[in-house]
XYZ file of C-alpha atoms in Angstrom:
672
model
C 98.940 -26.084 61.750
C 102.581 -26.533 61.675
C 104.911 -25.277 64.277
C 108.436 -25.107 63.034
C 111.879 -23.823 64.030
C 114.328 -21.781 61.986
C 116.842 -23.532 60.579
C 119.346 -20.841 61.547
C 120.484 -19.315 65.132
C 118.564 -16.206 66.059
C 120.397 -13.058 68.103
C 118.346 -10.968 70.154
C 117.478 -7.722 68.374
C 115.180 -4.664 68.837
C 112.445 -4.875 66.209
C 109.823 -2.405 65.283
C 106.201 -2.954 66.086
C 104.196 -4.183 63.162
C 100.499 -4.412 63.171
C 99.354 -8.152 62.841
C 98.546 -7.985 59.491
C 98.736 -10.350 56.563
C 100.568 -9.510 53.439
C 99.982 -11.558 50.278
C 102.548 -12.104 47.605
C 102.441 -9.031 45.010
C 105.219 -10.133 42.668
C 106.666 -13.219 40.929
C 110.326 -13.115 41.037
C 111.094 -16.435 39.381
C 109.653 -19.864 38.910
C 110.674 -23.251 37.188
C 107.730 -23.685 34.700
C 104.234 -22.706 34.751
C 101.111 -24.368 32.880
C 100.759 -23.178 29.248
C 97.962 -24.316 26.841
C 97.077 -22.963 23.474
C 93.548 -22.556 24.272
C 94.436 -20.619 27.467
C 95.686 -17.201 28.394
C 96.792 -16.222 32.088
C 95.247 -19.546 33.566
C 97.230 -21.423 35.838
C 100.383 -19.021 35.215
C 102.702 -17.886 37.896
C 100.976 -14.754 38.509
C 97.922 -16.743 39.824
C 99.800 -17.345 43.083
C 99.696 -13.657 43.758
C 96.942 -11.880 46.011
C 94.497 -13.260 48.098
C 93.354 -16.912 47.753
C 90.937 -17.333 44.709
C 89.814 -20.778 45.914
C 90.400 -21.562 49.507
C 88.713 -22.287 51.890
C 87.078 -24.359 49.476
C 89.709 -26.838 47.894
C 89.919 -28.384 44.594
C 91.372 -27.579 41.177
C 91.352 -24.067 39.766
C 92.616 -22.112 36.921
C 93.173 -19.136 39.444
C 96.232 -21.087 41.009
C 99.784 -21.545 39.957
C 100.399 -25.055 38.203
C 103.611 -26.358 37.195
C 103.949 -27.695 33.743
C 105.085 -30.967 34.961
C 103.514 -33.515 37.284
C 104.603 -36.866 38.773
C 108.116 -35.417 38.223
C 110.663 -37.223 40.675
C 113.930 -35.967 38.841
C 113.439 -32.014 38.796
C 111.715 -30.045 41.403
C 109.447 -27.248 40.612
C 109.618 -23.729 42.466
C 108.139 -20.505 42.672
C 109.590 -17.449 44.299
C 107.367 -14.503 45.229
C 108.073 -11.091 46.881
C 105.723 -8.805 48.767
C 104.930 -4.974 49.186
C 106.303 -4.977 52.658
C 109.856 -6.170 53.668
C 109.805 -7.220 57.253
C 110.794 -9.597 59.837
C 108.050 -12.573 59.689
C 106.750 -14.930 62.319
C 104.602 -16.917 59.987
C 104.445 -18.141 56.325
C 101.216 -19.343 54.736
C 100.935 -21.267 51.691
C 97.327 -22.112 50.290
C 97.419 -25.424 48.588
C 94.298 -25.931 46.727
C 94.930 -28.943 44.915
C 97.397 -31.631 45.030
C 98.155 -30.835 48.723
C 101.465 -32.448 50.084
C 103.788 -31.858 47.314
C 105.677 -29.081 48.996
C 109.043 -30.423 49.647
C 110.819 -27.254 51.160
C 110.393 -23.482 51.803
C 113.085 -20.744 51.736
C 113.087 -17.085 52.287
C 115.456 -14.439 51.025
C 116.694 -11.348 53.261
C 117.216 -7.947 52.155
C 120.725 -8.890 50.650
C 119.190 -11.866 48.774
C 120.779 -14.275 51.223
C 118.941 -17.543 51.311
C 117.492 -18.798 54.781
C 116.191 -22.152 54.911
C 112.631 -22.386 56.723
C 110.999 -25.588 56.491
C 111.773 -29.128 55.174
C 108.781 -31.439 54.565
C 109.478 -34.885 56.058
C 105.960 -36.277 56.587
C 104.249 -38.171 53.807
C 101.220 -36.760 52.027
C 97.901 -36.880 54.136
C 95.800 -37.575 51.222
C 93.981 -33.939 51.849
C 92.858 -32.576 48.479
C 93.995 -29.219 49.769
C 94.496 -26.941 53.049
C 96.298 -23.916 54.269
C 99.980 -24.677 55.216
C 100.785 -22.507 58.075
C 104.426 -22.324 59.224
C 104.557 -20.689 62.337
C 108.098 -19.940 63.514
C 109.450 -19.685 67.164
C 109.855 -16.239 66.901
C 110.495 -13.360 64.447
C 113.231 -13.638 61.929
C 116.347 -11.333 62.876
C 116.399 -10.430 59.295
C 113.698 -8.736 56.957
C 112.168 -11.163 54.513
C 111.873 -9.796 50.897
C 110.918 -12.857 49.233
C 109.853 -16.555 49.845
C 110.711 -19.574 47.454
C 108.205 -22.533 47.588
C 109.503 -25.846 46.060
C 107.447 -28.884 44.938
C 108.362 -32.471 44.469
C 105.588 -33.297 42.151
C 106.096 -36.931 42.513
C 104.780 -37.011 46.118
C 101.185 -36.372 44.980
C 100.158 -37.855 41.831
C 98.239 -35.534 39.231
C 98.523 -31.808 38.980
C 99.857 -29.825 42.200
C 98.599 -26.210 42.438
C 99.453 -23.275 44.859
C 96.461 -20.512 45.193
C 98.295 -17.983 47.429
C 101.296 -17.187 49.723
C 101.456 -14.840 52.847
C 103.672 -13.566 55.444
C 102.613 -12.326 58.785
C 104.186 -11.308 62.249
C 101.463 -13.209 64.090
C 101.732 -16.445 65.581
C 98.034 -17.128 65.012
C 97.284 -19.121 61.955
C 96.510 -17.155 58.932
C 92.800 -18.437 57.676
C 90.926 -17.645 54.557
C 87.207 -16.965 54.475
C 84.567 -16.251 51.986
C 84.433 -12.401 51.536
C 80.562 -12.150 52.374
C 78.411 -9.127 52.041
C 78.124 -7.386 55.356
C 75.205 -7.638 57.529
C 73.472 -10.394 55.474
C 70.514 -12.101 57.265
C 70.900 -15.570 58.586
C 67.687 -16.800 56.602
C 66.647 -15.591 53.177
C 63.574 -17.217 51.284
C 64.027 -18.321 47.992
C 60.752 -18.794 45.849
C 60.691 -20.866 42.878
C 58.229 -18.778 40.483
C 56.354 -21.741 39.698
C 55.267 -23.571 36.645
C 53.729 -20.786 34.981
C 57.433 -19.577 34.490
C 59.560 -22.700 34.898
C 59.559 -26.277 33.429
C 61.419 -29.547 33.481
C 63.755 -27.548 30.893
C 66.217 -24.941 31.559
C 64.947 -21.455 32.280
C 67.745 -18.662 32.261
C 68.607 -14.998 32.202
C 65.548 -13.464 33.840
C 65.236 -9.619 32.906
C 62.806 -7.657 34.818
C 60.959 -4.712 33.366
C 61.988 -1.426 35.080
C 58.543 -1.089 36.665
C 58.803 -4.794 37.926
C 55.585 -5.876 35.883
C 57.042 -7.943 32.914
C 59.486 -10.877 33.431
C 61.534 -11.544 30.385
C 63.465 -14.810 30.243
C 65.304 -17.563 27.954
C 63.999 -21.407 27.708
C 66.168 -23.784 26.365
C 64.929 -26.761 24.127
C 61.430 -26.101 25.276
C 58.900 -28.045 23.170
C 57.150 -24.731 22.298
C 60.174 -22.774 20.916
C 60.354 -21.900 17.343
C 62.263 -24.119 14.779
C 63.042 -27.849 14.294
C 65.933 -27.964 16.853
C 64.010 -26.014 19.705
C 67.185 -24.163 20.655
C 66.575 -21.269 23.087
C 63.629 -18.686 22.765
C 62.667 -15.457 24.856
C 59.675 -15.900 26.960
C 57.738 -13.486 29.019
C 55.215 -13.218 31.708
C 53.026 -10.406 33.101
C 52.490 -9.688 36.860
C 48.785 -10.411 37.781
C 46.641 -8.227 40.170
C 47.301 -11.075 42.962
C 50.994 -10.352 42.590
C 51.745 -13.741 40.975
C 52.997 -14.253 37.492
C 50.704 -15.303 34.771
C 51.511 -18.006 32.338
C 54.497 -17.370 30.129
C 54.172 -16.624 26.559
C 56.920 -16.875 23.966
C 57.980 -13.826 21.798
C 56.720 -13.735 18.277
C 58.923 -13.412 15.135
C 61.107 -11.580 14.373
C 62.596 -11.865 18.092
C 62.402 -15.537 18.113
C 63.388 -17.250 15.287
C 64.991 -20.723 14.623
C 68.291 -20.073 15.930
C 69.380 -19.142 19.536
C 67.588 -16.171 20.910
C 67.993 -14.448 24.164
C 67.329 -11.387 25.950
C 70.092 -9.260 27.541
C 68.534 -6.294 29.150
C 65.826 -3.817 28.673
C 65.930 -0.033 28.696
C 64.639 2.025 31.684
C 61.973 3.284 29.289
C 60.537 -0.161 28.971
C 60.488 0.246 25.196
C 63.888 -1.034 23.929
C 65.359 -4.357 24.412
C 68.928 -5.422 24.052
C 69.268 -8.847 22.298
C 72.035 -11.404 22.178
C 73.240 -12.064 18.442
C 73.004 -9.881 15.571
C 69.775 -10.660 13.308
C 69.830 -10.956 9.675
C 66.721 -10.922 7.056
C 67.386 -14.396 6.072
C 67.145 -15.646 9.551
C 70.659 -16.272 10.196
C 72.599 -15.097 13.171
C 75.931 -14.023 14.085
C 77.951 -12.911 17.121
C 77.010 -9.612 18.723
C 73.983 -8.073 19.898
C 71.038 -6.238 18.533
C 68.371 -3.599 19.483
C 64.482 -3.899 19.210
C 62.290 -0.866 19.681
C 58.822 -1.196 20.620
C 56.360 0.751 17.870
C 52.645 1.061 17.849
C 52.505 -1.994 15.926
C 54.688 -4.165 18.064
C 58.500 -4.873 18.549
C 60.532 -3.997 15.558
C 63.168 -5.997 13.713
C 66.447 -6.219 15.651
C 68.972 -3.827 14.393
C 72.783 -4.460 15.189
C 74.659 -2.524 17.762
C 78.083 -1.548 16.325
C 80.826 -2.161 19.152
C 84.392 -0.873 17.965
C 87.266 -3.624 17.770
C 84.831 -5.923 19.562
C 85.955 -9.571 18.700
C 84.697 -12.046 21.065
C 86.805 -15.256 21.386
C 84.296 -17.153 23.572
C 81.246 -18.811 22.143
C 79.211 -16.981 24.578
C 78.697 -13.264 25.616
C 76.335 -11.289 28.044
C 75.690 -7.929 28.447
C 73.844 -5.212 30.576
C 72.708 -1.636 30.059
C 72.976 1.216 32.493
C 69.750 3.459 33.087
C 71.471 6.278 31.121
C 71.432 4.146 27.915
C 75.042 5.207 27.380
C 77.058 2.412 29.266
C 77.270 -1.067 28.289
C 78.730 -3.793 30.455
C 80.074 -6.862 28.618
C 81.028 -10.255 29.574
C 83.112 -11.756 26.627
C 86.908 -12.860 26.020
C 89.108 -10.401 24.089
C 92.700 -10.111 23.676
C 93.521 -8.653 27.151
C 91.611 -10.877 29.110
C 92.455 -12.054 32.568
C 91.542 -15.553 31.599
C 88.411 -16.701 30.015
C 85.646 -14.066 29.808
C 86.270 -10.816 31.652
C 83.799 -7.913 32.267
C 84.388 -4.982 30.149
C 82.633 -1.462 29.607
C 81.755 0.205 26.569
C 80.675 3.903 26.072
C 78.171 5.322 23.480
C 79.874 7.695 21.102
C 78.081 10.453 19.046
C 77.785 8.646 15.774
C 75.753 5.955 18.003
C 78.381 3.314 17.817
C 79.946 2.041 21.062
C 83.491 2.551 21.908
C 86.157 -0.433 22.263
C 85.502 -2.142 25.437
C 87.736 -1.475 28.381
C 88.659 -4.384 30.776
C 86.989 -3.505 34.334
C 90.194 -4.472 36.192
C 91.843 -7.069 38.251
C 89.405 -6.350 41.358
C 86.591 -7.880 39.381
C 88.136 -10.166 36.925
C 90.036 -13.465 37.343
C 91.457 -16.232 35.376
C 88.119 -17.823 35.665
C 85.107 -16.622 33.369
C 83.057 -13.651 34.748
C 79.763 -13.715 33.372
C 76.188 -12.599 33.455
C 76.906 -9.025 34.728
C 73.852 -6.843 35.701
C 74.292 -3.193 36.640
C 71.651 -2.064 38.968
C 69.291 0.997 38.205
C 71.532 3.322 40.475
C 74.447 2.863 37.846
C 76.888 1.857 40.711
C 75.846 -1.580 41.932
C 77.143 -4.560 39.898
C 76.046 -8.062 40.234
C 77.896 -11.099 38.349
C 78.593 -14.677 38.399
C 82.141 -16.299 38.715
C 83.825 -19.181 40.466
C 87.217 -17.003 40.374
C 86.620 -15.800 43.988
C 86.250 -17.986 47.050
C 82.624 -19.328 47.205
C 80.510 -22.235 48.049
C 80.622 -24.295 44.906
C 80.388 -23.832 41.188
C 79.586 -20.451 40.025
C 78.506 -18.006 42.829
C 77.065 -14.629 42.532
C 78.688 -11.493 43.761
C 78.209 -7.782 44.087
C 80.596 -5.095 43.591
C 80.421 -1.121 43.763
C 81.743 1.315 41.244
C 83.976 3.696 43.219
C 84.744 6.529 40.365
C 83.666 7.762 36.885
C 86.050 5.518 35.211
C 84.064 2.457 35.555
C 87.512 0.632 35.990
C 87.597 0.920 40.095
C 85.527 -1.298 41.893
C 85.383 -2.488 45.408
C 86.290 -6.157 46.298
C 83.543 -8.341 45.143
C 81.386 -9.967 47.842
C 79.509 -13.097 47.802
C 75.890 -13.150 48.445
C 75.984 -15.753 50.955
C 75.119 -19.423 51.497
C 71.443 -18.520 51.616
C 71.665 -17.620 47.941
C 74.535 -19.345 46.436
C 74.323 -22.821 46.476
C 77.029 -25.854 45.684
C 75.526 -26.070 42.181
C 75.558 -23.361 39.356
C 73.894 -19.958 40.196
C 73.861 -16.974 37.873
C 71.830 -14.262 36.152
C 70.996 -12.033 39.033
C 68.656 -9.082 38.228
C 66.661 -6.513 40.299
C 63.839 -4.418 39.518
C 64.298 -0.537 39.554
C 61.896 -0.584 42.761
C 64.873 -2.727 44.245
C 62.558 -4.944 46.158
C 63.129 -8.410 44.758
C 65.806 -10.200 42.904
C 65.572 -12.638 40.242
C 68.142 -15.508 39.308
C 68.622 -18.752 37.764
C 69.512 -21.756 39.916
C 69.601 -25.616 39.821
C 69.014 -26.250 43.817
C 65.369 -27.349 44.185
C 64.192 -26.929 40.420
C 61.649 -28.680 38.356
C 64.508 -30.040 36.233
C 67.206 -28.088 35.067
C 67.920 -24.260 35.903
C 64.684 -22.584 37.302
C 64.086 -18.893 38.019
C 63.774 -17.897 41.633
C 63.165 -14.773 43.317
C 64.085 -13.364 46.789
C 63.379 -10.339 48.837
C 66.606 -8.259 48.506
C 68.617 -7.823 51.825
C 69.449 -4.284 52.651
C 73.253 -5.352 52.630
C 73.131 -6.077 48.904
C 70.640 -3.578 47.798
C 71.609 -0.924 45.280
C 71.338 2.753 45.888
C 67.620 3.989 45.744
C 66.252 5.544 42.513
C 63.533 7.453 41.453
C 61.244 6.766 38.503
C 60.261 9.979 36.430
C 57.867 9.642 33.793
C 55.444 11.917 31.726
C 54.848 13.207 28.211
C 55.937 16.273 26.044
C 53.305 18.727 25.026
C 52.952 21.765 22.758
C 52.201 24.463 25.185
C 49.685 26.340 22.807
C 47.284 23.292 21.937
C 48.514 20.980 24.654
C 48.640 18.164 22.101
C 51.731 15.591 22.431
C 54.883 16.130 20.522
C 57.435 13.759 19.812
C 60.811 15.114 21.177
C 64.095 14.086 22.756
C 63.937 14.533 26.613
C 67.246 15.005 28.275
C 68.151 14.688 32.090
C 71.503 16.014 33.199
C 72.778 15.932 36.961
C 73.733 19.437 38.254
C 76.754 18.228 40.236
C 78.425 15.744 37.874
C 78.468 14.800 33.831
C 75.825 12.052 34.382
C 73.473 12.586 31.352
C 70.372 10.439 30.197
C 68.552 10.964 26.865
C 65.401 9.118 25.616
C 63.174 9.649 22.560
C 59.445 10.510 23.571
C 57.070 8.995 21.243
C 53.494 9.857 22.027
C 52.118 6.656 20.125
C 54.036 4.163 22.489
C 53.429 5.936 25.838
C 55.410 8.005 28.182
C 59.285 8.592 28.515
C 60.826 6.909 31.551
C 63.744 7.526 33.584
C 65.267 5.972 36.552
C 67.368 8.490 38.646
C 69.691 7.991 41.680
C 68.683 10.030 44.769
C 71.024 12.288 46.346
C 71.232 14.441 43.234
C 69.530 17.469 41.679
C 68.691 17.400 37.944
C 67.521 19.343 35.211
C 65.051 18.193 32.794
C 63.974 19.386 29.370
C 62.487 18.399 25.939
C 63.884 19.555 22.563
C 62.477 19.641 19.197
C 63.012 21.584 16.062
C 60.515 24.667 15.652
C 60.237 24.920 19.351
C 61.778 26.453 22.633
C 62.301 24.132 25.366
C 61.720 25.107 29.225
C 63.772 22.998 31.759
C 62.542 21.822 34.924
C 64.409 20.976 38.127
C 64.156 17.763 39.643
C 65.348 17.812 43.280
C 65.982 14.285 45.124
C 68.709 15.218 47.421
C 66.679 14.427 50.424
C 64.894 11.391 48.869
C 65.125 7.936 50.602
C 62.707 5.634 48.896
C 61.796 4.452 45.574
C 58.590 6.256 44.273
C 57.390 7.441 40.935
C 57.121 11.138 39.755
C 55.155 12.392 36.953
C 56.525 15.248 35.169
C 54.909 16.657 31.808
C 57.205 18.845 29.963
C 56.095 21.609 27.312
C 57.636 23.002 24.335
C 56.689 26.456 23.098
C 56.195 27.283 19.182
C 58.907 29.456 18.065
C 56.999 32.600 17.600
C 57.552 36.571 18.168
C 56.432 37.072 21.608
C 57.040 34.013 23.173
C 58.434 34.075 26.463
C 59.977 31.198 28.853
C 61.614 31.189 32.145
C 65.101 29.635 31.908
C 64.814 27.526 35.075
C 68.147 25.734 34.605
C 70.385 28.866 34.590
C 72.287 28.936 37.805
C 74.511 31.414 39.445
C 76.661 31.445 42.744
C 74.716 32.937 45.625
C 74.654 36.700 45.579
C 76.877 36.552 42.538
C 76.729 36.438 38.806
C 79.058 33.892 37.630
C 77.389 31.096 35.539
C 77.474 27.518 36.962
C 78.191 24.736 34.668
C 74.996 23.044 35.198
C 73.450 26.314 33.239
C 75.227 25.228 30.020
C 72.883 22.689 28.772
C 69.933 25.144 28.767
C 71.972 27.748 27.135
C 73.516 25.280 24.534
C 69.731 24.699 23.505
C 69.269 28.646 23.159
C 72.487 28.635 20.967
C 71.245 25.930 18.681
C 67.750 27.442 18.371
C 69.050 30.495 17.409
C 71.572 29.028 14.895
C 68.321 27.366 13.399
C 66.732 30.642 12.979
C 69.373 33.251 12.095
C 66.796 35.991 12.106
C 65.861 35.374 15.653
C 66.406 38.377 18.041
C 65.721 37.997 21.745
C 65.344 39.726 25.159
C 66.812 38.567 28.416
C 65.331 39.879 31.326
C 66.915 39.187 35.102
C 64.937 39.155 38.052
C 65.785 38.787 41.903
C 63.764 38.342 45.178
C 63.554 41.112 47.764
C 66.103 40.148 49.998
C 68.813 42.521 50.700
C 69.638 46.128 49.239
C 67.196 47.200 46.459
C 69.854 48.785 44.228
C 72.015 46.007 44.723
C 69.588 43.697 43.582
C 68.858 45.820 40.337
C 72.619 45.799 39.732
C 72.991 42.021 40.174
C 70.007 41.196 37.849
C 71.610 43.146 35.144
C 74.972 41.527 35.844
C 73.402 38.150 35.578
C 71.647 38.568 32.142
C 74.931 40.245 30.830
C 76.597 37.154 31.792
C 74.172 34.964 29.872
C 74.543 37.240 26.873
C 78.253 37.081 26.908
C 77.926 33.183 26.978
C 75.603 33.203 23.928
C 77.795 35.576 22.164
C 81.259 33.477 22.908
C 79.349 30.571 21.322
C 78.490 32.272 17.927
C 75.485 34.332 18.446
C 75.838 37.873 17.094
C 75.867 40.493 19.942
C 73.222 42.735 18.016
C 70.452 39.895 18.334
C 70.573 39.857 22.083
C 68.899 42.921 24.012
C 69.200 42.609 28.142
C 67.115 44.181 30.880
C 67.543 43.885 34.706
C 64.513 44.197 37.031
C 65.819 43.636 40.381
C 62.907 42.695 42.525
C 60.417 44.668 40.943
C 58.526 42.186 39.065
C 57.963 39.223 41.435
C 55.875 36.406 39.940
C 55.400 34.861 43.728
C 55.382 36.312 47.050
C 58.571 36.777 48.945
C 57.154 35.148 52.260
C 59.207 31.789 52.024
C 62.484 30.803 50.596
C 60.501 28.491 48.146
C 58.319 31.247 46.808
C 61.646 33.693 46.674
C 63.155 30.994 44.423
C 60.542 31.678 42.024
C 61.416 35.080 42.002
C 64.932 34.649 41.148
C 65.155 33.745 37.632
C 66.207 34.917 33.996
C 63.689 35.201 31.251
C 63.772 34.626 27.532
C 61.505 36.412 25.242
C 61.697 36.369 21.407
C 61.408 39.915 20.193
C 61.730 38.931 16.382
C 61.734 35.893 14.144
């Protein structure tokens, strides 16, 4: 700690009371030079001195720090001037010297009128420390408000490169310190379990991907003798969970998933029947940059098909991907034109033509001038784990968690380090969690059999994603109860979150992972059938569990009747709620496909309230449904309506649950 005197006289003045808060530099005003390399983008530029420290309390070289273009320069001083969001009198200036500590020659500040005030001159020789926080604490608050700070360097004082990680001001006389932003309430002890020799070897085991049900572990092996091809590059392996909860002997994927080139799995879809694979496969066995999808069929995994991403040109040799549970959001680690430096994390959205949108950078709250890689989006679609050394940590790449703050996918909480019980001084990456949310799997070098091994740990509450529920089932013909291939769709009643999967009876159940605290509608659709939606209410659920929900399709025929379970109204009103539109749009599509179809809409209520008012409300509600269909292109003459009020209950009215069944709209095909 350095306690210094101002080199100017102070006069007694009345000063406003500020909270004792640290303000980090927010803007670069000027600088003498910055390191530029044709292979880099924003690395070591002056802007890297802004914000909180990216390296301290750890010290050492970092691309997330400002580095002047010259070193060992005894003729010309280097300098940087930074300003702050808050202009105020100060008691302390703190400068994070992460590398080449001791080169700072003097520090000055500028007041509101841009007058310069000397603060500190360094008359001491370097201490041979690699880095530290330089705390310049004044005897009292400045009599003026500080607009900006200038830090000057004599780079000849400390040989090699000199770097500044961050600059701060404060009104406190307590030394500003830096710390690692740890996840809150992490336990003091965490058991990391090496998965053993059925999984790991003396070679590199990387990129674990756990199936949604937690029963199959996929991963990548590098240079293993049993890999395919002469060079034994990297192949995908898998292991299945045994009855005693241990992992069985790993087996390599067969062709075409593994070939003589580099093969790696990125993610598995919630249905467990779709793999996202690194690289683009061609029929001649050659590979190129990008990603592919392989779908499970009755005869095994199909040949990987290329996934098209608009304007996706990765400048890095490497890339990683993660798919959100709805199958419509893709997280990408790659180096694109607008990178913060090295690989950044991006998001891409599935389009109507089944291509993926141009990737959008997740923003500076997540991305740094270092590589951000190995993203994994949890089953709640909000909790994101990734690996980087761009934030304060414990060594090489550390594992971090951040949480999505809105629907834009570009606003995230400040990343939290998973802590020293998980992160090590070595490289740590590829964190993944099953949908159950009980165990996490990751790659680490510490206590491995050779190079990286795969470990597991019981997930502490502090870093768990939100709870999800697994919904699975089949789709059946309501007449003969035989399975029917169909598109299954789930939509939240409170937001735009929609999930779609294809049900293929030859390959098993459909499957979804849905966050709790929400209510959903689920339905199946297939040409030639009417669909009936169901309500999935998870608003009060607290724990992971599995829900079996079989869906039924109704053959289009005269006399066919279904209840529109997903048509909603305000309490005691007849205005349609937006959550109704999915089911009504399916009716519109069905009537367009069958231009001679005529229907009857029947409205029903429970027995609560005035009988006549209930009759009136039932008529108003079905009339509102008819109006919606007409507005969407269905001829009015094809739709009849009838309101029955409370006269035709399908259940007793003795409880709210039963009364809910009586409040309904029914759909009957009159003519086909």
